[in-house]
Short mmCIF file of C-alpha atoms and ligand atoms in Angstrom, two decimals:
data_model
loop_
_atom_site.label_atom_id
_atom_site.label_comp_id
_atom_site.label_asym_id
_atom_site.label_seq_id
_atom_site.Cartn_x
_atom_site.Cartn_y
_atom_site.Cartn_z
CA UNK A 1 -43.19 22.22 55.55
CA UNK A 2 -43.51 18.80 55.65
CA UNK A 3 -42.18 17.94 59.32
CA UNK A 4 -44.94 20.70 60.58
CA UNK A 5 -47.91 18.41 59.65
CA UNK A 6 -48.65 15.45 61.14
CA UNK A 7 -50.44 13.95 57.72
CA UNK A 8 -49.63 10.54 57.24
CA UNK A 9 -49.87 9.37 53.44
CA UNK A 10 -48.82 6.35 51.11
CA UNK A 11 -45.99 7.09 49.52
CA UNK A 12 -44.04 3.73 47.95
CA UNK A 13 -46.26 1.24 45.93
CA UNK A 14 -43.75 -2.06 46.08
CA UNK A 15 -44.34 -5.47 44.48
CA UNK A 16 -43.41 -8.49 46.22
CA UNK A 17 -40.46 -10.32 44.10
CA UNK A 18 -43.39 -13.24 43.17
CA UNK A 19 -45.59 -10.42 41.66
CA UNK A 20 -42.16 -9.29 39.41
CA UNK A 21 -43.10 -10.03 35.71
CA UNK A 22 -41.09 -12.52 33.91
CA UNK A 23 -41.48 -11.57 30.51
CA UNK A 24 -39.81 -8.84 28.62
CA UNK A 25 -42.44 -6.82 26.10
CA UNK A 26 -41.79 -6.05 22.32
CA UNK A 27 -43.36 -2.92 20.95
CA UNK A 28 -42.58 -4.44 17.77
CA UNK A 29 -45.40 -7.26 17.88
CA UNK A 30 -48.27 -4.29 18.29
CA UNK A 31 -47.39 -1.60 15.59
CA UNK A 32 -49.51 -1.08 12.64
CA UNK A 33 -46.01 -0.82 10.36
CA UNK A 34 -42.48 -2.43 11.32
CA UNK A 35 -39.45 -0.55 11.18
CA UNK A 36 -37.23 -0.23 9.07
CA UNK A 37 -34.59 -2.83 8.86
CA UNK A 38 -30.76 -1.78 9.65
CA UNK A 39 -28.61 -1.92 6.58
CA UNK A 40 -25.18 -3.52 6.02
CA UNK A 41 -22.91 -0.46 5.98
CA UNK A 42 -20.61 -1.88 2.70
CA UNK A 43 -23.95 -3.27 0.28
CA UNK A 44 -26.25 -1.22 1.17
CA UNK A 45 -28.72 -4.40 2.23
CA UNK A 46 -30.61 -5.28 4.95
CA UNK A 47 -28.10 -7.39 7.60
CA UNK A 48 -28.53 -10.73 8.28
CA UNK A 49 -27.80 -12.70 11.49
CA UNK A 50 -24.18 -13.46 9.84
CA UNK A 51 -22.98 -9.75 9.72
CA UNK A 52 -23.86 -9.38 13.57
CA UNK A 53 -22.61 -13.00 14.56
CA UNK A 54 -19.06 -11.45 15.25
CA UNK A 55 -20.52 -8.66 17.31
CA UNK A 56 -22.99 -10.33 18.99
CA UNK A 57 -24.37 -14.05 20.92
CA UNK A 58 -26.91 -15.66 18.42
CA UNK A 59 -30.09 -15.04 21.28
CA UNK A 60 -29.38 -11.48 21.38
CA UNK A 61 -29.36 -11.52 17.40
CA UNK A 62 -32.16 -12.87 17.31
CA UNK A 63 -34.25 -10.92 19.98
CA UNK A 64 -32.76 -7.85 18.17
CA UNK A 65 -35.20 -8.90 14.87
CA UNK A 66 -38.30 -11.19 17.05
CA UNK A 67 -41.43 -9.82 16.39
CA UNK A 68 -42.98 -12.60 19.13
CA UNK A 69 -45.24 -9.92 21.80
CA UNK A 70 -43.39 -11.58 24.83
CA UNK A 71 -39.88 -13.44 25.51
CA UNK A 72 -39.39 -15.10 28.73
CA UNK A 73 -36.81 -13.49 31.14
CA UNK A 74 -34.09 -16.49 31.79
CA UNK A 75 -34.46 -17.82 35.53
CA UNK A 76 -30.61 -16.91 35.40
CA UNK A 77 -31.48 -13.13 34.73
CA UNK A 78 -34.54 -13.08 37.00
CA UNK A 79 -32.61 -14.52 40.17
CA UNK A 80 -29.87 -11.53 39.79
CA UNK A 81 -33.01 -9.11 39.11
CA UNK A 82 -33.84 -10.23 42.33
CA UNK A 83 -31.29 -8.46 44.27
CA UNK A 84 -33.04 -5.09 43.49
CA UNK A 85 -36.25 -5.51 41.62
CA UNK A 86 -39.10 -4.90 41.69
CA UNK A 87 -38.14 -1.29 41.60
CA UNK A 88 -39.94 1.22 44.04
CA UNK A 89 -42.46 3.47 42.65
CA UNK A 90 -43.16 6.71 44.75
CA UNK A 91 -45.80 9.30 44.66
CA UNK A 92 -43.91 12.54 45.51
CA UNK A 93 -46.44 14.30 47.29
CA UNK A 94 -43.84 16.71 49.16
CA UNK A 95 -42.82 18.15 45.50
CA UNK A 96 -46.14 18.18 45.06
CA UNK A 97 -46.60 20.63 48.15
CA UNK A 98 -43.98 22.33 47.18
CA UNK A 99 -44.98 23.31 43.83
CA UNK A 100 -48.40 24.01 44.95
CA UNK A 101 -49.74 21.97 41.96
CA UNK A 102 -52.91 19.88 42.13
CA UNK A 103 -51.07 17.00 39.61
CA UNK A 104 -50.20 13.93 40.83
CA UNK A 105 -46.56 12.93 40.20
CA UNK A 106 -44.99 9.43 40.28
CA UNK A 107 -41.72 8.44 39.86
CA UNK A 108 -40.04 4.68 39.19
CA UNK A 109 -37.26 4.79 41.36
CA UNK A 110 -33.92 3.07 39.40
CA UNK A 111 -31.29 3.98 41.53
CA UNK A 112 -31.13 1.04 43.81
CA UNK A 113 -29.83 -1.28 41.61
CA UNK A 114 -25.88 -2.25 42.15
CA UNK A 115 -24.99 0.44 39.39
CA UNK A 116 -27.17 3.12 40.49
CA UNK A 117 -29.16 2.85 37.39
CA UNK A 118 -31.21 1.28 34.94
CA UNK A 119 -28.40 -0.22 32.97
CA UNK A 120 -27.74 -3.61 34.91
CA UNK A 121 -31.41 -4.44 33.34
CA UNK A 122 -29.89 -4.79 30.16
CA UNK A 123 -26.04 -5.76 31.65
CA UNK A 124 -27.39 -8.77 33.59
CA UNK A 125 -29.19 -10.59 30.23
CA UNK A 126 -26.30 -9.69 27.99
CA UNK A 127 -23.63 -11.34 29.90
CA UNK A 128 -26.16 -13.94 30.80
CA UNK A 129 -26.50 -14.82 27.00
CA UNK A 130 -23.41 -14.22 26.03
CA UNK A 131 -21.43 -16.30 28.67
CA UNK A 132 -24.09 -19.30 27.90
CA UNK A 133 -22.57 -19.31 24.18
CA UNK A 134 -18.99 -19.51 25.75
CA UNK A 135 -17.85 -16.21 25.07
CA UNK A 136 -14.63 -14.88 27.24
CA UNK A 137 -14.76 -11.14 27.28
CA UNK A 138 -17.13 -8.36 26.24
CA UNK A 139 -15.71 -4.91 25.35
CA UNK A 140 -18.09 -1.42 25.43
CA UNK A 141 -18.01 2.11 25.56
CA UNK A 142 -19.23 4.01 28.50
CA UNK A 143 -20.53 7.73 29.15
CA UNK A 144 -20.86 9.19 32.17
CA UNK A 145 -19.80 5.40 33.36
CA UNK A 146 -22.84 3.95 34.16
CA UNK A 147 -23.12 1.69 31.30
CA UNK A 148 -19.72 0.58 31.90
CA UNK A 149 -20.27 0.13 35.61
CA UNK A 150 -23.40 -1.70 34.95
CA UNK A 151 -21.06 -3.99 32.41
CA UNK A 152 -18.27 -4.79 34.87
CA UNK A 153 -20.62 -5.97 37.25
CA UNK A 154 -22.83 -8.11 35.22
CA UNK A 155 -19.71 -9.73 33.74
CA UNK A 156 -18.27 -10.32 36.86
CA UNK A 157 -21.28 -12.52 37.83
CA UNK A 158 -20.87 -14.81 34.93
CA UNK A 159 -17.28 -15.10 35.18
CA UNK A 160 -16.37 -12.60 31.20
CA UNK A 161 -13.72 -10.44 31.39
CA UNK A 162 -14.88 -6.59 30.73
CA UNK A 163 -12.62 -4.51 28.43
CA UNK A 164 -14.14 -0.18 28.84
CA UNK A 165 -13.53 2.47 26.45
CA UNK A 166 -14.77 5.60 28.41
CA UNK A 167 -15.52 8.82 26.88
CA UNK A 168 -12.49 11.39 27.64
CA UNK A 169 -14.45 13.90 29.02
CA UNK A 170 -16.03 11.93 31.26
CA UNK A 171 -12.71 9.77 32.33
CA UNK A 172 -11.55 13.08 33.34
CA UNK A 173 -14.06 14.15 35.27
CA UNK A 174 -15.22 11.18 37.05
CA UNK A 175 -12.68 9.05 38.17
CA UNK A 176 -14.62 7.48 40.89
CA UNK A 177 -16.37 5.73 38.12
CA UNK A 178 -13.56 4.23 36.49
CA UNK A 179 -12.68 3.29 40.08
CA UNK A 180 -15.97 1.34 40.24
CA UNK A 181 -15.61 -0.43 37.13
CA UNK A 182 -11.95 -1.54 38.14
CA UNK A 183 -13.89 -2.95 41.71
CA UNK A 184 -16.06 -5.11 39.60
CA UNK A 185 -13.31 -6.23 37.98
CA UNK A 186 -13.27 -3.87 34.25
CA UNK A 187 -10.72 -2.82 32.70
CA UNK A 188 -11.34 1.07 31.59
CA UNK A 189 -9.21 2.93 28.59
CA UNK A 190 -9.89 6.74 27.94
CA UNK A 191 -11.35 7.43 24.43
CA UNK A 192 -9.99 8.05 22.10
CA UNK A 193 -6.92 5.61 22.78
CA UNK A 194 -3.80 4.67 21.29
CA UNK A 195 -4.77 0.60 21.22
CA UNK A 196 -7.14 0.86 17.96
CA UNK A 197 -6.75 2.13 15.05
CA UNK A 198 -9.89 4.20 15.03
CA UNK A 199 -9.02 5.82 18.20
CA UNK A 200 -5.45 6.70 16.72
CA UNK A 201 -7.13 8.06 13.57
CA UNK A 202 -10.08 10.35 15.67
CA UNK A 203 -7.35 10.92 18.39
CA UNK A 204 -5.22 12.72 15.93
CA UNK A 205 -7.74 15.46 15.81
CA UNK A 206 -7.63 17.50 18.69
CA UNK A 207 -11.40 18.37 18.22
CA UNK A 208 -12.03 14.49 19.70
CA UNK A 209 -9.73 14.87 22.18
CA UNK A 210 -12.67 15.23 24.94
CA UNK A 211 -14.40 11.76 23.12
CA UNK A 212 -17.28 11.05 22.34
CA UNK A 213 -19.81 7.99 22.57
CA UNK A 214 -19.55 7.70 18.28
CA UNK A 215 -15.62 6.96 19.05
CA UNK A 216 -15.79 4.91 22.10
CA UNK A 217 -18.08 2.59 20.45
CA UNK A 218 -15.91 2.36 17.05
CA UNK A 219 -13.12 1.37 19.63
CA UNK A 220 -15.17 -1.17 21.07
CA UNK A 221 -16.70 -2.50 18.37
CA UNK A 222 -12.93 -2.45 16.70
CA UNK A 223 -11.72 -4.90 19.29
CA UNK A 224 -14.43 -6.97 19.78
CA UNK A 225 -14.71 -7.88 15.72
CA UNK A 226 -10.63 -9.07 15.88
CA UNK A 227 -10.98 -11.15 18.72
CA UNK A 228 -13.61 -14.99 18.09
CA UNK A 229 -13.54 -15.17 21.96
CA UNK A 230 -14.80 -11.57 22.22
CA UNK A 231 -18.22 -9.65 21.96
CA UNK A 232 -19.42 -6.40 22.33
CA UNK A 233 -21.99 -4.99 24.15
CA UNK A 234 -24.23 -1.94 23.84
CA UNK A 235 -26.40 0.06 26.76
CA UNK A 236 -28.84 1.74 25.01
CA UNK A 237 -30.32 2.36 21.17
CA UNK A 238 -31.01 -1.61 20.20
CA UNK A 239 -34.12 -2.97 19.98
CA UNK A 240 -32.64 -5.96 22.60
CA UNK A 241 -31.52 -3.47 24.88
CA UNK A 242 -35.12 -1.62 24.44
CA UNK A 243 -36.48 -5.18 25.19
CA UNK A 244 -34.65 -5.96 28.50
CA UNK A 245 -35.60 -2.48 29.96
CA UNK A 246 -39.22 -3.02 29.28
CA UNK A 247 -39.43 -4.56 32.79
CA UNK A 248 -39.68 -1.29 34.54
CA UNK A 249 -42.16 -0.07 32.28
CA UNK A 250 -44.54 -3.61 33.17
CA UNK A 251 -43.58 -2.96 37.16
CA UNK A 252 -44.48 0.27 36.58
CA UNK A 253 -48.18 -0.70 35.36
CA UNK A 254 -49.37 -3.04 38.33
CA UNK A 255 -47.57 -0.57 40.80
CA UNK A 256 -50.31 2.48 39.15
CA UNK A 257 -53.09 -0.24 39.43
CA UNK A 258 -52.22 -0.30 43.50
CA UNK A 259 -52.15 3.34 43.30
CA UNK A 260 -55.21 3.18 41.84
CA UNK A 261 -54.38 6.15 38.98
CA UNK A 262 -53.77 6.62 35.44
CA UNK A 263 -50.84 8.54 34.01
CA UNK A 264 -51.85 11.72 31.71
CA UNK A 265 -48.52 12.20 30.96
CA UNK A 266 -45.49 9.28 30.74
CA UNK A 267 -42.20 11.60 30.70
CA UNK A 268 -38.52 10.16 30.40
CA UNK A 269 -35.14 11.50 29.78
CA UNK A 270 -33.60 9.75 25.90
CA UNK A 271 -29.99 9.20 25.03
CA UNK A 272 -29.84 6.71 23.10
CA UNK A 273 -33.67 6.00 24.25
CA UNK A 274 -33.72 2.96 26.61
CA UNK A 275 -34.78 3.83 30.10
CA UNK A 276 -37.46 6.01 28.12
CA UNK A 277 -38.85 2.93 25.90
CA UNK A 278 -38.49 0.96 29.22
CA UNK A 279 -41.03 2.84 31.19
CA UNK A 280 -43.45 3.62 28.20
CA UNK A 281 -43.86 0.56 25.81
CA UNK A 282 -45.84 -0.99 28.27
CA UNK A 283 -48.09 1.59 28.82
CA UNK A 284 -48.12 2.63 24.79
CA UNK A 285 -49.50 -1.14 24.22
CA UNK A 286 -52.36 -0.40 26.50
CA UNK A 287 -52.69 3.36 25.05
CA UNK A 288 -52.70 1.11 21.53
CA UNK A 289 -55.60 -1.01 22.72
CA UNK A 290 -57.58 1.67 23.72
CA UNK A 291 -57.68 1.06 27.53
CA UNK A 292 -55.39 4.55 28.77
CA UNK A 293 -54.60 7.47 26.78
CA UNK A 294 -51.50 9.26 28.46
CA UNK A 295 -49.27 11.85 26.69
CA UNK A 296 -45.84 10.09 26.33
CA UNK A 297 -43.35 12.64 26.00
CA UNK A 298 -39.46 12.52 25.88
CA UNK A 299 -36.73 15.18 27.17
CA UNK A 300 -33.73 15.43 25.52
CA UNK A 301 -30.61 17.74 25.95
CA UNK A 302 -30.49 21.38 24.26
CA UNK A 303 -27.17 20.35 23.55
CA UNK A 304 -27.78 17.00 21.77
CA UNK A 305 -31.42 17.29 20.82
CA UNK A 306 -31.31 14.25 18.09
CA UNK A 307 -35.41 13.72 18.33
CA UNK A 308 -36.26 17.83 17.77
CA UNK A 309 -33.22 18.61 15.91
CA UNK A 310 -31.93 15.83 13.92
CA UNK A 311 -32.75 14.58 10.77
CA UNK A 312 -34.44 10.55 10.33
CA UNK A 313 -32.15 9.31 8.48
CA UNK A 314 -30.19 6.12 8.07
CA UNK A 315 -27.01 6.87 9.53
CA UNK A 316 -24.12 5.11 11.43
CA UNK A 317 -23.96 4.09 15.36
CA UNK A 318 -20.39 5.52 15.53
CA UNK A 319 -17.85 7.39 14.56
CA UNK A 320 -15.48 5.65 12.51
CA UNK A 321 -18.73 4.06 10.64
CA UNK A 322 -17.98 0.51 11.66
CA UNK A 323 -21.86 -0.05 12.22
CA UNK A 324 -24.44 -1.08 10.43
CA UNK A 325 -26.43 1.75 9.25
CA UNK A 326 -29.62 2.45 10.85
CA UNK A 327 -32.74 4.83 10.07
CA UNK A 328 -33.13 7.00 13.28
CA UNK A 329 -33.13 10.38 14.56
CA UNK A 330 -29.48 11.66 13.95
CA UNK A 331 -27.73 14.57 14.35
CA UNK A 332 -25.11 12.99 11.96
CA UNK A 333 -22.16 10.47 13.11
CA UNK A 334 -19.59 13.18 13.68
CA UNK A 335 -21.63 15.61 16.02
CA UNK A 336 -19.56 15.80 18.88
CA UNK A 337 -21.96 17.21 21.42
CA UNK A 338 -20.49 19.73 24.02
CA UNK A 339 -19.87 18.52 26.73
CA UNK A 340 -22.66 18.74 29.08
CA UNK A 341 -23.42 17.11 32.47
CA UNK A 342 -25.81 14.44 31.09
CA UNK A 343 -23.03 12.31 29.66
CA UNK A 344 -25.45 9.75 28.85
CA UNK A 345 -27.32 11.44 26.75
CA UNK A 346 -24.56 12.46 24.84
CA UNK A 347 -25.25 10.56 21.93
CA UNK A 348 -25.76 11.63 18.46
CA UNK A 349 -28.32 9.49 17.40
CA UNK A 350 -32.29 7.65 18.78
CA UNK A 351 -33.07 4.24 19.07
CA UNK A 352 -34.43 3.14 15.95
CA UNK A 353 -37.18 1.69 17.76
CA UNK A 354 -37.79 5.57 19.49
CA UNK A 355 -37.20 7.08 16.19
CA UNK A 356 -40.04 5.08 14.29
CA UNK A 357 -42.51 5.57 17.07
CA UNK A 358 -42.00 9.10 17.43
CA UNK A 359 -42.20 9.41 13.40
CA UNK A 360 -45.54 7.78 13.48
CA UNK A 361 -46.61 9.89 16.08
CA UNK A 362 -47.44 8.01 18.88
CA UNK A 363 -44.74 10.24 21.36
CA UNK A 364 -43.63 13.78 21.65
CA UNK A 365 -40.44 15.44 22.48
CA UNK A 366 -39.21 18.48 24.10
CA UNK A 367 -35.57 19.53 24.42
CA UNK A 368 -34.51 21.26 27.59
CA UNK A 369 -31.38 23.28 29.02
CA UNK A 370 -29.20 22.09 31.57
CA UNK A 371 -29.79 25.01 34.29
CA UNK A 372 -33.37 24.50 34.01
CA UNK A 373 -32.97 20.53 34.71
CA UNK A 374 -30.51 20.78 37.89
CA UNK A 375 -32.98 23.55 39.42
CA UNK A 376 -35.52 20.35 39.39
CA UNK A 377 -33.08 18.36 40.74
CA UNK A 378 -32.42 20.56 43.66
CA UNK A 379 -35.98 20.94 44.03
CA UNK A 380 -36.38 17.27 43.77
CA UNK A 381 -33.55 16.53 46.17
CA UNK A 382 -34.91 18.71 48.84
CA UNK A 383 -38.26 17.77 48.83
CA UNK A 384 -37.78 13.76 48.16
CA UNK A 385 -34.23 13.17 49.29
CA UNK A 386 -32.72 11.55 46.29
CA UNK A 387 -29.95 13.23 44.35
CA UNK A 388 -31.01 12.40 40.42
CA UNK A 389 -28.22 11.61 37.82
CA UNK A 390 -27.91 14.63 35.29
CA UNK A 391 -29.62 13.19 32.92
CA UNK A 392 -33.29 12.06 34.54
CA UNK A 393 -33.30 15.83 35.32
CA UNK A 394 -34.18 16.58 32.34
CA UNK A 395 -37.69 14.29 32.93
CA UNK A 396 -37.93 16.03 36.51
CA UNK A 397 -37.68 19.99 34.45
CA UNK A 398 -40.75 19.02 31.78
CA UNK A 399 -42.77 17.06 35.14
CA UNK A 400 -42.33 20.54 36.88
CA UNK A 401 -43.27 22.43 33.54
CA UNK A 402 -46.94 20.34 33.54
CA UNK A 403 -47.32 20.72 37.36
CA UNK A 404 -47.05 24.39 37.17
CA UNK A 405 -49.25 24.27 33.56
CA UNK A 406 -51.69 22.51 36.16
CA UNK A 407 -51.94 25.01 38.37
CA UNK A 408 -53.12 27.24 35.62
CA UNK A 409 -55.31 25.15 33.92
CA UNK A 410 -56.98 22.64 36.60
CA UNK A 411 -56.79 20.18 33.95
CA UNK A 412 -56.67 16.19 35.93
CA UNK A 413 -52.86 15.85 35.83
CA UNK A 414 -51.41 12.45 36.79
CA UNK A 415 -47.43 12.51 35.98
CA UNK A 416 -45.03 9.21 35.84
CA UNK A 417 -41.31 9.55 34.85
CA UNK A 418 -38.48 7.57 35.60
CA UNK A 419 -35.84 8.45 37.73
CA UNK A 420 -32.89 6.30 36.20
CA UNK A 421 -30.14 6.67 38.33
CA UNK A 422 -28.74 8.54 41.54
CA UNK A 423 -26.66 11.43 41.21
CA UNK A 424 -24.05 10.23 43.81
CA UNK A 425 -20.80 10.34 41.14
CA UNK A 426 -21.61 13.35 39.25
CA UNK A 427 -21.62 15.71 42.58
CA UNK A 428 -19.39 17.86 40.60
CA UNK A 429 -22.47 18.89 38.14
CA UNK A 430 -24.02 20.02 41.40
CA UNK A 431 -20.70 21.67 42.29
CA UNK A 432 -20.79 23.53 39.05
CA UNK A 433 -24.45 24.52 39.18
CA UNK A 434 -24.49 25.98 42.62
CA UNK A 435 -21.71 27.94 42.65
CA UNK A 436 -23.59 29.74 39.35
CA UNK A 437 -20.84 28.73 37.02
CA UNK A 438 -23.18 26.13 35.06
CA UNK A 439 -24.36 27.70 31.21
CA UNK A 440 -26.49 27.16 28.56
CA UNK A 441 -24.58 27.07 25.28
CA UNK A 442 -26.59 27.57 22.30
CA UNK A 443 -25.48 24.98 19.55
CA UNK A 444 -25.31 27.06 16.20
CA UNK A 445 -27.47 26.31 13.26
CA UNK A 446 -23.97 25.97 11.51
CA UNK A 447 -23.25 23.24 13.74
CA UNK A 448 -26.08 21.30 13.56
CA UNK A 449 -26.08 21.42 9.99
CA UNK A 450 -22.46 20.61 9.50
CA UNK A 451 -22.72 17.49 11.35
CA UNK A 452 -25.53 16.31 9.17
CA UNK A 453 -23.45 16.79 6.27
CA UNK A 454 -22.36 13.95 7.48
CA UNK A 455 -25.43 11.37 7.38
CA UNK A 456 -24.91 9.13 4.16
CA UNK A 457 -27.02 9.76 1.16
CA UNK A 458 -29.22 6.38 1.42
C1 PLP B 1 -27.25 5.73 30.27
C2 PLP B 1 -28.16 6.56 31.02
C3 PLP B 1 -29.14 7.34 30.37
C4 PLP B 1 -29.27 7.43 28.88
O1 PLP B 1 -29.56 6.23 28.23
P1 PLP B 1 -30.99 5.81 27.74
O2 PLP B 1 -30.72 4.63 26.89
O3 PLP B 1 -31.59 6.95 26.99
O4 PLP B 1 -31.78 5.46 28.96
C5 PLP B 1 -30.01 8.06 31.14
N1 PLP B 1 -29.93 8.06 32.48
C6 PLP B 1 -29.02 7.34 33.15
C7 PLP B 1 -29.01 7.38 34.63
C8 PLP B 1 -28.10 6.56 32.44
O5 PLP B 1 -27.22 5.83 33.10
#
């Protein structure tokens, strides 16, 4: 028990806010092969900075196709990073103890940002860029409501108006999210709605009623293309979005040098892949030039396992196939997953970016149930005192899987994950999992293999 020994150990590794890095990294710029290019969804050809122009601000365009190592972090973005970065990392020696394991574990602690999360990495530069090119409002979908939390805030900073589309499911279940987005000044719709028509036409099937991210974003993306004062804006899956998250991962690397260790194993949950990339392209550029060689591995949901079940494939980013098309992991546009506590990593498909590393085989990835990740998370809570989101749970399970594999094999273990978010809106989860009424549903090979029926024939 850790209050019956007077041990005294380190515990946080900080950075002052002059050692924060101001540069975001691109994976792109170090492997051996690019990937492959997303397609216009009509011709069939590669898109061009025109077909995203109505979608997106021209410097988000064009960090979406850069292939420069490095881009500067605006002095705008970096003095609202400010407020919470650096990000602590912690060495959780009372898990540790309490798993009896002789690995090390470290964890990048996200949850202190104004969202709770990782998102506002990515929130803050895309309002930033988008308010400097005079757009007035940005629309989204949201989850579990992080994203959409993370949105309203950063838009309320530089003065856009914030237009939400929230998954049904989760509208129902958490309305103290929607209640946050509305105090940052959002304005949330449950998905599908009756204001587009691709949430009349997926609303009319009562199989969507409970949403999905596919329709949220084709509701989104619906609104944002009618409207010339309007853009849209996506958390996760882009290779911008990839980009701006890449700060933790850089934090991350001078916070192990104070630590003085080197990660065997780099494990983060993937929805649509950011946090994950975030954390690990840093350290996969130094794996790449031979200095570290860590295991990077990624956890995904049982329920929406688009890396160890899905096809790579080009396929679309939503529902209502309004997107261009791009090659990733997919479990096909239409897979509505079930719906699980991790609402954001209810996604159908990877991050491109994700998708081609894992292909050339530079990551691993491991799907996991949702009882085994909240019994990490109440080990987790009890021995470090944060509450995780549902979905870095699913890192904290496979960390817990190698510590106990360490036990066994006395093999050096040094573990790093990511813990993304706080679990301080999705108390219900917890609710539901110790009262012994949360399952495991098996999705059916029929399922799965009806939804890829699905993926176009490219
Ligand atoms: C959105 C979200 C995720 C999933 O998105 P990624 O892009 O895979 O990181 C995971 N954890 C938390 C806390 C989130 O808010």
């Amino acid at each position: 028990m850790a209050d019956m020994d007077d041990t005294v150990r380190r515990h946080k590794y900080e950075l002052s806010e002059d050692e924060m890095p101001t540069r975001w990294y691109n994976i792109v710029a170090d492997l051996p092969t690019p990937p492959p290019p997303p397609l216009h969804p009509g011709t069939h050809e590669p898109v061009g900075p025109a077909d995203l122009a109505p979608l997106f601000p021209m410097a988000l365009i064009e960090q979406e196709v850069t292939t420069e190592r490095y881009v500067d972090i605006p002095g705008g973005v970096l003095d609202v990073y400010r407020q919470w970065r650096p990000s602590p990392l912690f060495r959780a020696h009372r898990l540790e103890q309490a798993l009896g394991t002789p690995a090390r574990i470290y964890y990048k602690y996200e949850g202190l940002s104004p969202a709770g999360s990782h998102k506002p990495n990515t929130a803050v530069p895309q309002a930033y860029y988008n308010a400097a090119e005079g757009v007035k409002k940005l629309t989204t979908e949201t989850g579990a409501g992080q994203w959409g939390t993370a949105l309203a805030f950063a838009a309320a900073l530089f003065g856009l108006e914030c237009e939400v589309w929230q998954v049904g499911a989760s509208y129902d279940a958490k309305p103290y999210r929607k209640l946050m987005m509305e105090a940052f000044g959002g304005v949330v719709h449950r998905s599908p709605s009756e204001l587009t028509e691709a949430g009349r036409l997926l609303g009319a099937d009562p199989a969507n009623w409970s949403g999905s991210l596919g329709i949220a974003i084709s509701e989104a993306v619906e609104v944002a293309a009618g409207d010339p004062e309007t853009r849209y804006a996506l958390g996760s899956v882009l290779n911008h979005v990839l980009l701006h998250q890449t700060i933790i991962g850089e934090e991350a690397l001078l916070q192990m040098a104070k630590a003085e260790d080197t990660p065997t194993l780099i494990v983060g949950c993937t929805g649509g892949g950011s946090n994950f990339a975030g954390l690990s392209f840093p350290f996969l550029r130094e794996k790449l030039a031979g200095k570290i060689s860590p295991r990077i591995l990624a956890a995904e949901p049982a329920s929406c396992p688009s890396l160890t079940q899905g096809v790579y494939a080009y396929d679309f980013g939503d529902t209502a196939g309004m997107t261009p098309l791009m090659k990733m992991h997919t479990l096909g546009h239409d897979f509505v997953p079930d719906p699980i506590h991790a609402g954001g990593l209810r996604y159908h498909g990877m991050a491109p970016l994700i998708s081609h590393v894992y292909e050339e085989g530079y990551m691993e990835a491991e799907a996991v149930p949702q009882t085994e990740c909240f019994a990490a998370a109440i080990k987790f809570a009890r021995t470090e005192g944060i509450v995780p989101a549902p979905e870095p749970t699913h890192a904290l399970a496979l960390a817990i899987r190698e510590a106990e594999r360490a036990k066994e094999t006395g093999e050096e273990t040094v573990i790093l994950t990511a813990l993304c978010g706080h679990g301080h809106f999705d108390l219900a989860a917890y609710d539901a999992y110790l009262t012994g009424q949360m399952t495991d549903e098996a999705v059916s090979a029929e399922r799965f293999a009806a939804a890829l029926e699905t993926v176009p024939q490219i």
